[in-house]
PDB file of C-alpha atoms in Angstrom:
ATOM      1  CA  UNK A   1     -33.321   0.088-127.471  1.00  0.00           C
ATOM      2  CA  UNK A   2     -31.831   2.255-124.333  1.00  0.00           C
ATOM      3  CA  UNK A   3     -28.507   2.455-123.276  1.00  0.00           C
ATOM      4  CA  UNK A   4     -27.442   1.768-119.778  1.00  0.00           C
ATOM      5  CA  UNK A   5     -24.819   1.084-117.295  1.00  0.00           C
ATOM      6  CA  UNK A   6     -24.791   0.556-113.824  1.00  0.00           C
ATOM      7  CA  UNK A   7     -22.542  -1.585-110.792  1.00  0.00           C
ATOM      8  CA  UNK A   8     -21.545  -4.464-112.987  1.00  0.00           C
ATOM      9  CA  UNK A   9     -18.666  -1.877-114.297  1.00  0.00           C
ATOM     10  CA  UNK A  10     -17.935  -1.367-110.111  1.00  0.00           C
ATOM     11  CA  UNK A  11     -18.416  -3.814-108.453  1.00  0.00           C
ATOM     12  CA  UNK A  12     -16.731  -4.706-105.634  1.00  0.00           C
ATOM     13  CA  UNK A  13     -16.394  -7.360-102.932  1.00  0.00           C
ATOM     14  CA  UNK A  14     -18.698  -7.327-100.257  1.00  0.00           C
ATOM     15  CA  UNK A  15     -17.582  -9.916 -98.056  1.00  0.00           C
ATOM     16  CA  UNK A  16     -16.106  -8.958 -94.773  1.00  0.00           C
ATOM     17  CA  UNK A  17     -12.286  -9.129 -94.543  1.00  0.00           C
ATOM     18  CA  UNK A  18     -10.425 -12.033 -92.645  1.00  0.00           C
ATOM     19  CA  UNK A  19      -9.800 -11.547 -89.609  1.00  0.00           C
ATOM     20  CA  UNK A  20      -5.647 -12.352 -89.959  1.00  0.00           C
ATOM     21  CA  UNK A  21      -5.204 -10.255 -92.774  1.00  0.00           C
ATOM     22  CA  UNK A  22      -7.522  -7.298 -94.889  1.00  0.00           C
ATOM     23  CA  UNK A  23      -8.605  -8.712 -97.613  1.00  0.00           C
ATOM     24  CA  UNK A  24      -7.002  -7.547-101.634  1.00  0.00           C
ATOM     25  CA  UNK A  25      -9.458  -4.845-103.329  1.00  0.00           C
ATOM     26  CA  UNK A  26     -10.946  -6.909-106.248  1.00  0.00           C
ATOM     27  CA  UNK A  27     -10.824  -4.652-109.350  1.00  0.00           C
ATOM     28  CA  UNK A  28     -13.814  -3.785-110.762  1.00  0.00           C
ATOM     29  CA  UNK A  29     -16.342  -6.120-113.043  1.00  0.00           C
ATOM     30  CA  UNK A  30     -17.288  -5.594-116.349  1.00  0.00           C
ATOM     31  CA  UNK A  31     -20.436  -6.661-118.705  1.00  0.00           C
ATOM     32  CA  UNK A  32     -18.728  -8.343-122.003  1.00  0.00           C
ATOM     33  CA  UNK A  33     -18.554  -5.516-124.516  1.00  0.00           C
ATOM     34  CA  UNK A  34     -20.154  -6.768-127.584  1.00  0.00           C
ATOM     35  CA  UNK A  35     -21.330  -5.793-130.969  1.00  0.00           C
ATOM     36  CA  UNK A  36     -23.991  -6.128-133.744  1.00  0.00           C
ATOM     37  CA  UNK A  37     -24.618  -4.845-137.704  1.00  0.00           C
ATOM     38  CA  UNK A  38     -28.123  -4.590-139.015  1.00  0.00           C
ATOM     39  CA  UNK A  39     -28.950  -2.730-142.276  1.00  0.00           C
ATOM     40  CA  UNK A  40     -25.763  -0.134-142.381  1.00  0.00           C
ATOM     41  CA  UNK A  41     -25.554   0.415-138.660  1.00  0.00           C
ATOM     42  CA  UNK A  42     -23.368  -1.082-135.724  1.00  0.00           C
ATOM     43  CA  UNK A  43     -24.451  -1.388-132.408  1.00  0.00           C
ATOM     44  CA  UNK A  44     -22.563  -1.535-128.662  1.00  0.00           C
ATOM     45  CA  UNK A  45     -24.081  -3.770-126.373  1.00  0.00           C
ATOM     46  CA  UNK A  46     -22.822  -5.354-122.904  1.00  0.00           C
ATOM     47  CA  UNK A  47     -23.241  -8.552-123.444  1.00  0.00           C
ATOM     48  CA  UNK A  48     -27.155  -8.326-123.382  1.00  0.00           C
ATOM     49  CA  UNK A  49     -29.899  -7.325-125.924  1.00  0.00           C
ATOM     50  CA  UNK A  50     -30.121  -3.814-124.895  1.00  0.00           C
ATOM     51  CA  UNK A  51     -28.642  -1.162-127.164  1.00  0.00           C
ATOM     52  CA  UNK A  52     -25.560   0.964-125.607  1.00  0.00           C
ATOM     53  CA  UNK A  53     -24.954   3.100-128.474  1.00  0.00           C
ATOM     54  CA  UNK A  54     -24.839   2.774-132.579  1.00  0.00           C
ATOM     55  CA  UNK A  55     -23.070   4.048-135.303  1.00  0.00           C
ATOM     56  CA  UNK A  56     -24.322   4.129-138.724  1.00  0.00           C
ATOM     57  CA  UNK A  57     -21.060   3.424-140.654  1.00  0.00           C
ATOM     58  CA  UNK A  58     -20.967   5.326-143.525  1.00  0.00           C
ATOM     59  CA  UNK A  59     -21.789   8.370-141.022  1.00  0.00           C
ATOM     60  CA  UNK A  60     -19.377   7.858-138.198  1.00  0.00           C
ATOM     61  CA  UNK A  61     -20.072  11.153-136.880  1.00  0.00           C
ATOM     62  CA  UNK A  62     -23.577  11.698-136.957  1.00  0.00           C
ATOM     63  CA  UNK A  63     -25.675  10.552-133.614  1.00  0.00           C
ATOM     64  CA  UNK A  64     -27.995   7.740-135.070  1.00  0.00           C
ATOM     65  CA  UNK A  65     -29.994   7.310-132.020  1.00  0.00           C
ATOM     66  CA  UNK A  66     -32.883   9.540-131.809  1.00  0.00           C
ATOM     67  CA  UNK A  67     -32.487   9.955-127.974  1.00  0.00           C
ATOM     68  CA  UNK A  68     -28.922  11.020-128.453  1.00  0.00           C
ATOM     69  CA  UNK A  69     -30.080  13.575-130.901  1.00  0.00           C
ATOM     70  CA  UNK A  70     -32.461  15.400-127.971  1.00  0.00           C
ATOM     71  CA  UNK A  71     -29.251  14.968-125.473  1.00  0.00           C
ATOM     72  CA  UNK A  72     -28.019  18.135-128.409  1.00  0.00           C
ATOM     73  CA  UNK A  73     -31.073  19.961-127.497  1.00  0.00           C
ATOM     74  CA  UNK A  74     -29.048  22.445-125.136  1.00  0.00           C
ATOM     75  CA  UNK A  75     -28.448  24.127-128.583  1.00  0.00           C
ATOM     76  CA  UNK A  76     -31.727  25.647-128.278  1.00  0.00           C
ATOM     77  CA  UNK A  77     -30.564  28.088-125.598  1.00  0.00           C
ATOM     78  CA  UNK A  78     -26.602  27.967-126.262  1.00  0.00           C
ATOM     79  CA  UNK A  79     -25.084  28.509-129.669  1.00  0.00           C
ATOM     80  CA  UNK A  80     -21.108  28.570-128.867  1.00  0.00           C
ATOM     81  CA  UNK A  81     -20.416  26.449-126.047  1.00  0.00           C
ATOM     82  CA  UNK A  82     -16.559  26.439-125.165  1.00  0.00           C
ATOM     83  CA  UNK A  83     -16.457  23.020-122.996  1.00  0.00           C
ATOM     84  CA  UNK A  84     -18.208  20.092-123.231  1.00  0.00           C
ATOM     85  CA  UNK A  85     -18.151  17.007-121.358  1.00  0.00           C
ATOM     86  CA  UNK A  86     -20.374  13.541-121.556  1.00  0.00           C
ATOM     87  CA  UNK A  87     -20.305  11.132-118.846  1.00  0.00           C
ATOM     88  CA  UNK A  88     -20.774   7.461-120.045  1.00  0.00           C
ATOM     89  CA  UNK A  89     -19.076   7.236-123.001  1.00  0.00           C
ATOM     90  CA  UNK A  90     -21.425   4.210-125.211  1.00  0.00           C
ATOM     91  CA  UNK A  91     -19.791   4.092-128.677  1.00  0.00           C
ATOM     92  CA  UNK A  92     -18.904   8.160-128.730  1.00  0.00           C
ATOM     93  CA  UNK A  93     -21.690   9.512-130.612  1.00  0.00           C
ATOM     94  CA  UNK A  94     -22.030  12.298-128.542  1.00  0.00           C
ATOM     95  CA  UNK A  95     -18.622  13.061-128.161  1.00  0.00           C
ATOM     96  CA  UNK A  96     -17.809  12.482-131.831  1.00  0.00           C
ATOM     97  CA  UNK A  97     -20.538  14.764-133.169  1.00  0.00           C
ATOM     98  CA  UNK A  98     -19.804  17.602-130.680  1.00  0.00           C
ATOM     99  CA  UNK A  99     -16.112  17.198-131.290  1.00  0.00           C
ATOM    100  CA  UNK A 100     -16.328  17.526-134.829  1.00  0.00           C
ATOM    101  CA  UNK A 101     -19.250  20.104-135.420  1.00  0.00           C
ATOM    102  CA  UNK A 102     -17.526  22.529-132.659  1.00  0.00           C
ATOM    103  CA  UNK A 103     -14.238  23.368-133.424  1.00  0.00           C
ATOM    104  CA  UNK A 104     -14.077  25.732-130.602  1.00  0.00           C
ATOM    105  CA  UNK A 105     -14.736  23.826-128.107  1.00  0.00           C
ATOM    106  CA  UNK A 106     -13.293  21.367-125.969  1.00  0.00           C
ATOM    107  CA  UNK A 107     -14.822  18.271-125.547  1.00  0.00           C
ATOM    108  CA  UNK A 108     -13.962  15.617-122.674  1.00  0.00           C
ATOM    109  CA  UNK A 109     -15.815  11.855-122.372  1.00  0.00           C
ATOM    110  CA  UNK A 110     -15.510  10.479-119.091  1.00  0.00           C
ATOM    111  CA  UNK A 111     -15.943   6.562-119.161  1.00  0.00           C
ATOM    112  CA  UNK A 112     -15.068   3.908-116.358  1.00  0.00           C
ATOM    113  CA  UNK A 113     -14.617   0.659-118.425  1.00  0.00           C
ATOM    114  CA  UNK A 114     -11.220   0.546-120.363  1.00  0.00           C
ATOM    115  CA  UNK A 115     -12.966  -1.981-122.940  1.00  0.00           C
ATOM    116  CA  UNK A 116     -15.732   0.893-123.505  1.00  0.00           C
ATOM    117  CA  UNK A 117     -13.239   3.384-124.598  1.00  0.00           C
ATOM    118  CA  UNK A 118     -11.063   0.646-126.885  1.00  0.00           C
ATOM    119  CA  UNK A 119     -13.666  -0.656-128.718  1.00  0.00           C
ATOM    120  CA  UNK A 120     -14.925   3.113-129.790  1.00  0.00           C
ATOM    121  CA  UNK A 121     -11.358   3.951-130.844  1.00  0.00           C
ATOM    122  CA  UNK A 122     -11.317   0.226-133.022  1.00  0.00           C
ATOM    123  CA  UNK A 123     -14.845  -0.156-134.276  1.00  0.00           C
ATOM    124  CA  UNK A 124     -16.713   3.344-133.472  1.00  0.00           C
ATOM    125  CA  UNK A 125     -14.063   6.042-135.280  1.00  0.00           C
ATOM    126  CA  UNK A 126     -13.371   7.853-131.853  1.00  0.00           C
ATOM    127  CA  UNK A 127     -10.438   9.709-132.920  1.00  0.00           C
ATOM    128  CA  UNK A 128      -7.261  10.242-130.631  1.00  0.00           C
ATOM    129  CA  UNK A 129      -6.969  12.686-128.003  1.00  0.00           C
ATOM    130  CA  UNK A 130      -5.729  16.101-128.302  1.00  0.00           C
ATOM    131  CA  UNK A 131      -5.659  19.276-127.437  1.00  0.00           C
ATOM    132  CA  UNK A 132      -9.298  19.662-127.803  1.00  0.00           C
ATOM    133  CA  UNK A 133     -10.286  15.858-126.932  1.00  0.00           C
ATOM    134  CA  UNK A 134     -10.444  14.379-123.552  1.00  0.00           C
ATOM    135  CA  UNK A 135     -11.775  11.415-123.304  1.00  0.00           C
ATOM    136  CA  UNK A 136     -10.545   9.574-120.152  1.00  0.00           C
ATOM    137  CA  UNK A 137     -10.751   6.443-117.613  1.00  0.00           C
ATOM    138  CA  UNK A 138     -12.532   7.338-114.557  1.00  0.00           C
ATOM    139  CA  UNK A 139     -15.415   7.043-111.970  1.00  0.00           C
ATOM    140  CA  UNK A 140     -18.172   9.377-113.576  1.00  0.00           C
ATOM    141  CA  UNK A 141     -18.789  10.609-109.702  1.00  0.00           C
ATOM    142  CA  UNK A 142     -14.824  11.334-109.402  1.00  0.00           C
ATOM    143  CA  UNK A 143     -15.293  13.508-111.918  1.00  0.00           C
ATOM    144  CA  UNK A 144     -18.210  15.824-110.631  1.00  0.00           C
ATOM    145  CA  UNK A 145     -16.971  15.969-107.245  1.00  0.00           C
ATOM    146  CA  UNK A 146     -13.645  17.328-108.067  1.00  0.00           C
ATOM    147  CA  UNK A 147     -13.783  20.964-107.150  1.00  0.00           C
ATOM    148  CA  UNK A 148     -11.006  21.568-110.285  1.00  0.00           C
ATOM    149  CA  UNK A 149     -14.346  20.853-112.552  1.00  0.00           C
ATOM    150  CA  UNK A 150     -16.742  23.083-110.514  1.00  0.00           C
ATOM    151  CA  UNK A 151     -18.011  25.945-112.580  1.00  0.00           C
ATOM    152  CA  UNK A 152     -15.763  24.917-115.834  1.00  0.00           C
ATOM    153  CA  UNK A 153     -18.819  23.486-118.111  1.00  0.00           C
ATOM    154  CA  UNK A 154     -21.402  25.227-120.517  1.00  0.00           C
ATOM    155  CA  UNK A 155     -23.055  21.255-121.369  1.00  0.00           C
ATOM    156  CA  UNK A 156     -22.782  18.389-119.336  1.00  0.00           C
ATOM    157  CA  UNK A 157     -24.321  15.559-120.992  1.00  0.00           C
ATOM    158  CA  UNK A 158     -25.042  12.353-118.740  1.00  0.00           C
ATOM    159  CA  UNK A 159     -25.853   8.965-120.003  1.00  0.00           C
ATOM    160  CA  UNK A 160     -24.721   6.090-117.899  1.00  0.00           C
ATOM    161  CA  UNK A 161     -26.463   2.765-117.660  1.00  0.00           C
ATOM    162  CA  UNK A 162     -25.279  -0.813-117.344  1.00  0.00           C
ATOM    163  CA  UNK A 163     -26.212  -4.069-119.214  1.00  0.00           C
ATOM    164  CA  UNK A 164     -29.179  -4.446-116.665  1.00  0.00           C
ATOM    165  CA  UNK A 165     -31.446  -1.839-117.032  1.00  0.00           C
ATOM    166  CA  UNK A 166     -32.383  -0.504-114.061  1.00  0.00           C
ATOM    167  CA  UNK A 167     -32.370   2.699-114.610  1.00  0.00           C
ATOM    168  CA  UNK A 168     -29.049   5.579-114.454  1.00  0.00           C
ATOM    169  CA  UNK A 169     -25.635   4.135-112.250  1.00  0.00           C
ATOM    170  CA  UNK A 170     -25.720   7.381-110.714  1.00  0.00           C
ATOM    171  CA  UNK A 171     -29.356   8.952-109.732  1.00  0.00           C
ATOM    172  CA  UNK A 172     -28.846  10.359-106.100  1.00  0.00           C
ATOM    173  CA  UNK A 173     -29.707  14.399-105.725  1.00  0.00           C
ATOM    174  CA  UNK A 174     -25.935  14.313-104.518  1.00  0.00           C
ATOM    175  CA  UNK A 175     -24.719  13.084-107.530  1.00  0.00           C
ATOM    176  CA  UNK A 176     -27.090  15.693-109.640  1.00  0.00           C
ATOM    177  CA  UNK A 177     -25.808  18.655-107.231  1.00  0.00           C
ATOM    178  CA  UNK A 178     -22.326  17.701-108.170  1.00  0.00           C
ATOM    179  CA  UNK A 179     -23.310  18.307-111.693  1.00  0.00           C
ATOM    180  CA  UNK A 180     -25.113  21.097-111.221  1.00  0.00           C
ATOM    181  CA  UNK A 181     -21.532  22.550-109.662  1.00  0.00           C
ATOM    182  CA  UNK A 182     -19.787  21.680-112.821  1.00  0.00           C
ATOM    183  CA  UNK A 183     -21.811  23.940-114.925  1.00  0.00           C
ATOM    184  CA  UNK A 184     -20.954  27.739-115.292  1.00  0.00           C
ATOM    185  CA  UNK A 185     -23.815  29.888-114.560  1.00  0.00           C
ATOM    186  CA  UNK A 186     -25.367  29.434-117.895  1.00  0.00           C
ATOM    187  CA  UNK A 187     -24.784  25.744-118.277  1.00  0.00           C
ATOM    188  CA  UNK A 188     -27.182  22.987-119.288  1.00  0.00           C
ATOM    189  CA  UNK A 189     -27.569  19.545-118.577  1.00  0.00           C
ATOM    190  CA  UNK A 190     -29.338  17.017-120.561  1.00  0.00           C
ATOM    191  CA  UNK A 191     -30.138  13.035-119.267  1.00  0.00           C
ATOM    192  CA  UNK A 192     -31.336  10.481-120.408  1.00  0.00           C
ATOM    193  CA  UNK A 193     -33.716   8.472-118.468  1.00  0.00           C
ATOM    194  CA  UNK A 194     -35.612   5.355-118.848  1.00  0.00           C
ATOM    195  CA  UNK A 195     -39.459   6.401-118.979  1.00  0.00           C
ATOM    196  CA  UNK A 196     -41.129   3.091-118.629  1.00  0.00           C
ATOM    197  CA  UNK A 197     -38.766   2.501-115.807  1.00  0.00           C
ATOM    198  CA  UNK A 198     -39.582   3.040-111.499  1.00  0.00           C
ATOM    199  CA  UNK A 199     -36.104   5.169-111.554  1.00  0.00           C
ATOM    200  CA  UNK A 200     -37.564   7.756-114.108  1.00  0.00           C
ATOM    201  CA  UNK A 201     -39.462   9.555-111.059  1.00  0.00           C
ATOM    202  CA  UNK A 202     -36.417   8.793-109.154  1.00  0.00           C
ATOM    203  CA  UNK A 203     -34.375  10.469-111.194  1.00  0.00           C
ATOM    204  CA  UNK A 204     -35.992  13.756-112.129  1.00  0.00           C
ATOM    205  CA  UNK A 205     -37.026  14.690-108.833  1.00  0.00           C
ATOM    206  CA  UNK A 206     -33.050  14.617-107.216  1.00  0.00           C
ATOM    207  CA  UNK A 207     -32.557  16.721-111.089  1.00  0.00           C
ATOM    208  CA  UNK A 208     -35.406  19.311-110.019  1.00  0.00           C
ATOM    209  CA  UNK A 209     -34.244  19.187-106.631  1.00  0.00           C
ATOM    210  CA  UNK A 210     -30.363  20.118-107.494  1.00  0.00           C
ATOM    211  CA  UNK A 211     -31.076  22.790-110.748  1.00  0.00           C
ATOM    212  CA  UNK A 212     -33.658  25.890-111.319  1.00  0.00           C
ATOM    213  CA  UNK A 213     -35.211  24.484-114.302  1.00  0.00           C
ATOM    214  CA  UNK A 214     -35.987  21.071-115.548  1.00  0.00           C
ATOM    215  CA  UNK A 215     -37.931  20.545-119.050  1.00  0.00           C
ATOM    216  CA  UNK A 216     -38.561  16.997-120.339  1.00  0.00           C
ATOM    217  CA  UNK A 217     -38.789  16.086-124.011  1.00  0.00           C
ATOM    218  CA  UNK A 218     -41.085  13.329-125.334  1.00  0.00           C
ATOM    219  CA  UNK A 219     -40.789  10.199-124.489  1.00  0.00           C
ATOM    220  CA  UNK A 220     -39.025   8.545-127.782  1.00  0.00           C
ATOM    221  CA  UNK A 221     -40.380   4.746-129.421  1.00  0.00           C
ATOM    222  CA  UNK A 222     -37.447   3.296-127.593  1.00  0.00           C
ATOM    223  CA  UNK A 223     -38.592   4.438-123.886  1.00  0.00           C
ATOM    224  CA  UNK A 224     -35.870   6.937-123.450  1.00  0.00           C
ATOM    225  CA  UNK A 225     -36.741  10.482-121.638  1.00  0.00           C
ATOM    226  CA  UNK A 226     -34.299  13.415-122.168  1.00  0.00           C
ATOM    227  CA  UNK A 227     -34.340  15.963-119.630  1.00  0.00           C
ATOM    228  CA  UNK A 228     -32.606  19.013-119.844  1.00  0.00           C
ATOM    229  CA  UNK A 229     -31.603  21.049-116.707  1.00  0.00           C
ATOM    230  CA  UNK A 230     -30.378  24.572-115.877  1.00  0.00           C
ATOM    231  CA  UNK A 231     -28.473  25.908-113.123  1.00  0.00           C
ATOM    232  CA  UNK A 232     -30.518  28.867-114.005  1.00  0.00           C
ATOM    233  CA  UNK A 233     -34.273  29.315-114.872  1.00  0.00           C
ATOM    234  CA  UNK A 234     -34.753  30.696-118.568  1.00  0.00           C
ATOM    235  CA  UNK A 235     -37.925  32.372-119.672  1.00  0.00           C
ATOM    236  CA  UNK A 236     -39.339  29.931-122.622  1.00  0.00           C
ATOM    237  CA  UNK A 237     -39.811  32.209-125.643  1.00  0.00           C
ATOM    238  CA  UNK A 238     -41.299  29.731-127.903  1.00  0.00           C
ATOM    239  CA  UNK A 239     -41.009  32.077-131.112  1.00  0.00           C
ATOM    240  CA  UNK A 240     -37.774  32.724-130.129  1.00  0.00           C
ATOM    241  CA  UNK A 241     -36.276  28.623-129.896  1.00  0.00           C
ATOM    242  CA  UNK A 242     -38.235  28.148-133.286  1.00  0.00           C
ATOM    243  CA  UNK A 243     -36.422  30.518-134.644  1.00  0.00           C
ATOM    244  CA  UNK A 244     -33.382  29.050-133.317  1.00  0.00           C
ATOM    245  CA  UNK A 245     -34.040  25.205-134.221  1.00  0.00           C
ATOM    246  CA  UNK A 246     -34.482  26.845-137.629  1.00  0.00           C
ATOM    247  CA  UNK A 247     -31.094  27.551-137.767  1.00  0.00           C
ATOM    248  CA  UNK A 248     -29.828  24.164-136.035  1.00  0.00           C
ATOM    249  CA  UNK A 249     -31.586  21.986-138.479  1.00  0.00           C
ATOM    250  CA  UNK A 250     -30.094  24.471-141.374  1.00  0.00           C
ATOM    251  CA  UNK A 251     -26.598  24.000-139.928  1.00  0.00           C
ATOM    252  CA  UNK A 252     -26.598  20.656-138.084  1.00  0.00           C
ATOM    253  CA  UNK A 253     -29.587  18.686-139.645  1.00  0.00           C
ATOM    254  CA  UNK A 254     -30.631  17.781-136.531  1.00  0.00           C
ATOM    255  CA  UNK A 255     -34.604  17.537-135.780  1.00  0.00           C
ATOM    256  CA  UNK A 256     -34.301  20.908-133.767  1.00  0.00           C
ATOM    257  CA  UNK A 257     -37.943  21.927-134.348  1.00  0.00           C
ATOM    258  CA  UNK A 258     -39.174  18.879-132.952  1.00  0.00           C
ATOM    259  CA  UNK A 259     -37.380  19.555-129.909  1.00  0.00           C
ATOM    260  CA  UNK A 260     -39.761  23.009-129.760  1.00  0.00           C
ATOM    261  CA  UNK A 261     -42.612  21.131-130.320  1.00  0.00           C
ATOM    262  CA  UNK A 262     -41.987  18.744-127.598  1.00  0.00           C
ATOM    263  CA  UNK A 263     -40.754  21.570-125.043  1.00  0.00           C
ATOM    264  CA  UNK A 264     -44.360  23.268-126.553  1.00  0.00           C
ATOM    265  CA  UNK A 265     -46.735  20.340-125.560  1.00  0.00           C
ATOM    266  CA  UNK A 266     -45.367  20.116-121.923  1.00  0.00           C
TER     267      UNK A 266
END
């Protein structure tokens, strides 16, 4: 399973416009959104066999995927973060479980297919927006490059593939400098990348390239690599983040010492 999303949701013409008149802008193409149910939990796909996102039902909330657990593993270093934003939206599971465990923060989901964000309000429990929630139409590279976002973020969490999988729609150092601006001085990122895949390398060498400090987690069963990223370098006081995925399991159940043990073995 791996999530991804790439220029099927942008496409645009490439033919060369007439020579009497420009030719219209097309609007952008988009992979079918479908879905599946197997044993308790439903799962986003674009029109393909590869996994976008799931939802076990009885636990709308709660990120199902064991990748999108690790994307949470910037709660190792940062315990109240006061904005939080996801690019690629899949069926909300980050944004739901951030929106509802921090009640502090604001949380905003950036997602360029209008399907994307319909279906998660219909069949995924995304609730409405408010005046914590954002989660909004637009071109994930807008988004970064708008100097109104530059040093606004504590966690920037970026997970945007296509129905293809080929590896992140956005993966040029450009795009990962942009992000890097979002962040405050203390920010995080976490990505997910496809392991198995040629863009992996790709991918983390623009992310060590545009931030300080770049620690992978283990590969997980499904091929996904979670990388998290820091505008700036922290020491890594092991006894110090066990004692803190203590506490994140204890108040999140999420498989924080794992995390430690992964970080540990690299």
């Amino acid at each position: 399973m791996l999530i991804k999303r790439k220029s099927i949701e942008k496409e645009e013409s490439s033919r060369p416009a007439s020579a009497k008149a420009p030719a219209k802008p097309r609007k952008p193409k988009y992979a079918p959104v479908t879905l599946s149910e197997f044993d308790g939990v439903r799962y986003l796909h674009f029109g393909t066999e590869w996994v976008q996102g799931a939802m076990r039902i009885r636990k709308p909330n709660w990120p199902e995927l064991e990748y999108a657990q690790q994307m949470m593993a910037w709660l190792l270093w940062l315990e109240q973060p006061r904005h939080i934003a996801q690019l690629g939206l899949g069926t909300g599971a980050l944004t739901k479980f951030c929106y509802a465990t921090f009640p502090e923060a604001s949380v905003s989901a950036i997602e360029l297919n209008p399907s994307v964000i319909t279906i998660c309000e219909s069949m995924f429990k995304l609730p409405p927006n408010d005046a914590r929630l954002d989660v909004r139409e637009q071109d994930a590279l807008d988004f970064v490059n708008d100097k109104a976002n530059f040093d606004t973020l504590d966690v920037l969490q970026v997970d945007l593939y296509d129905a293809t999988a080929r590896g992140p729609v956005l993966d040029s150092a450009e795009f990962y400098q942009a992000c890097r601006n979002c962040l405050n001085d203390d920010g995080i990122m976490t990505v997910n990348l496809f392991g198995d895949h040629p863009s992996y390398a790709r991918n983390l060498k623009a992310i060590k390239f545009a931030f300080a400090q770049v620690i992978c987690l283990p590969q997980v069963h499904d091929g996904n690599v979670v990388a998290i990223a820091f505008r700036r370098a922290r020491p890594l006081d092991l006894p110090a983040l066990t004692a803190r995925a203590a506490q994140i399991v204890a108040a999140t159940k999420l498989p924080a010492k794992s995390w430690v043990k992964g970080i540990a073995a690299n």
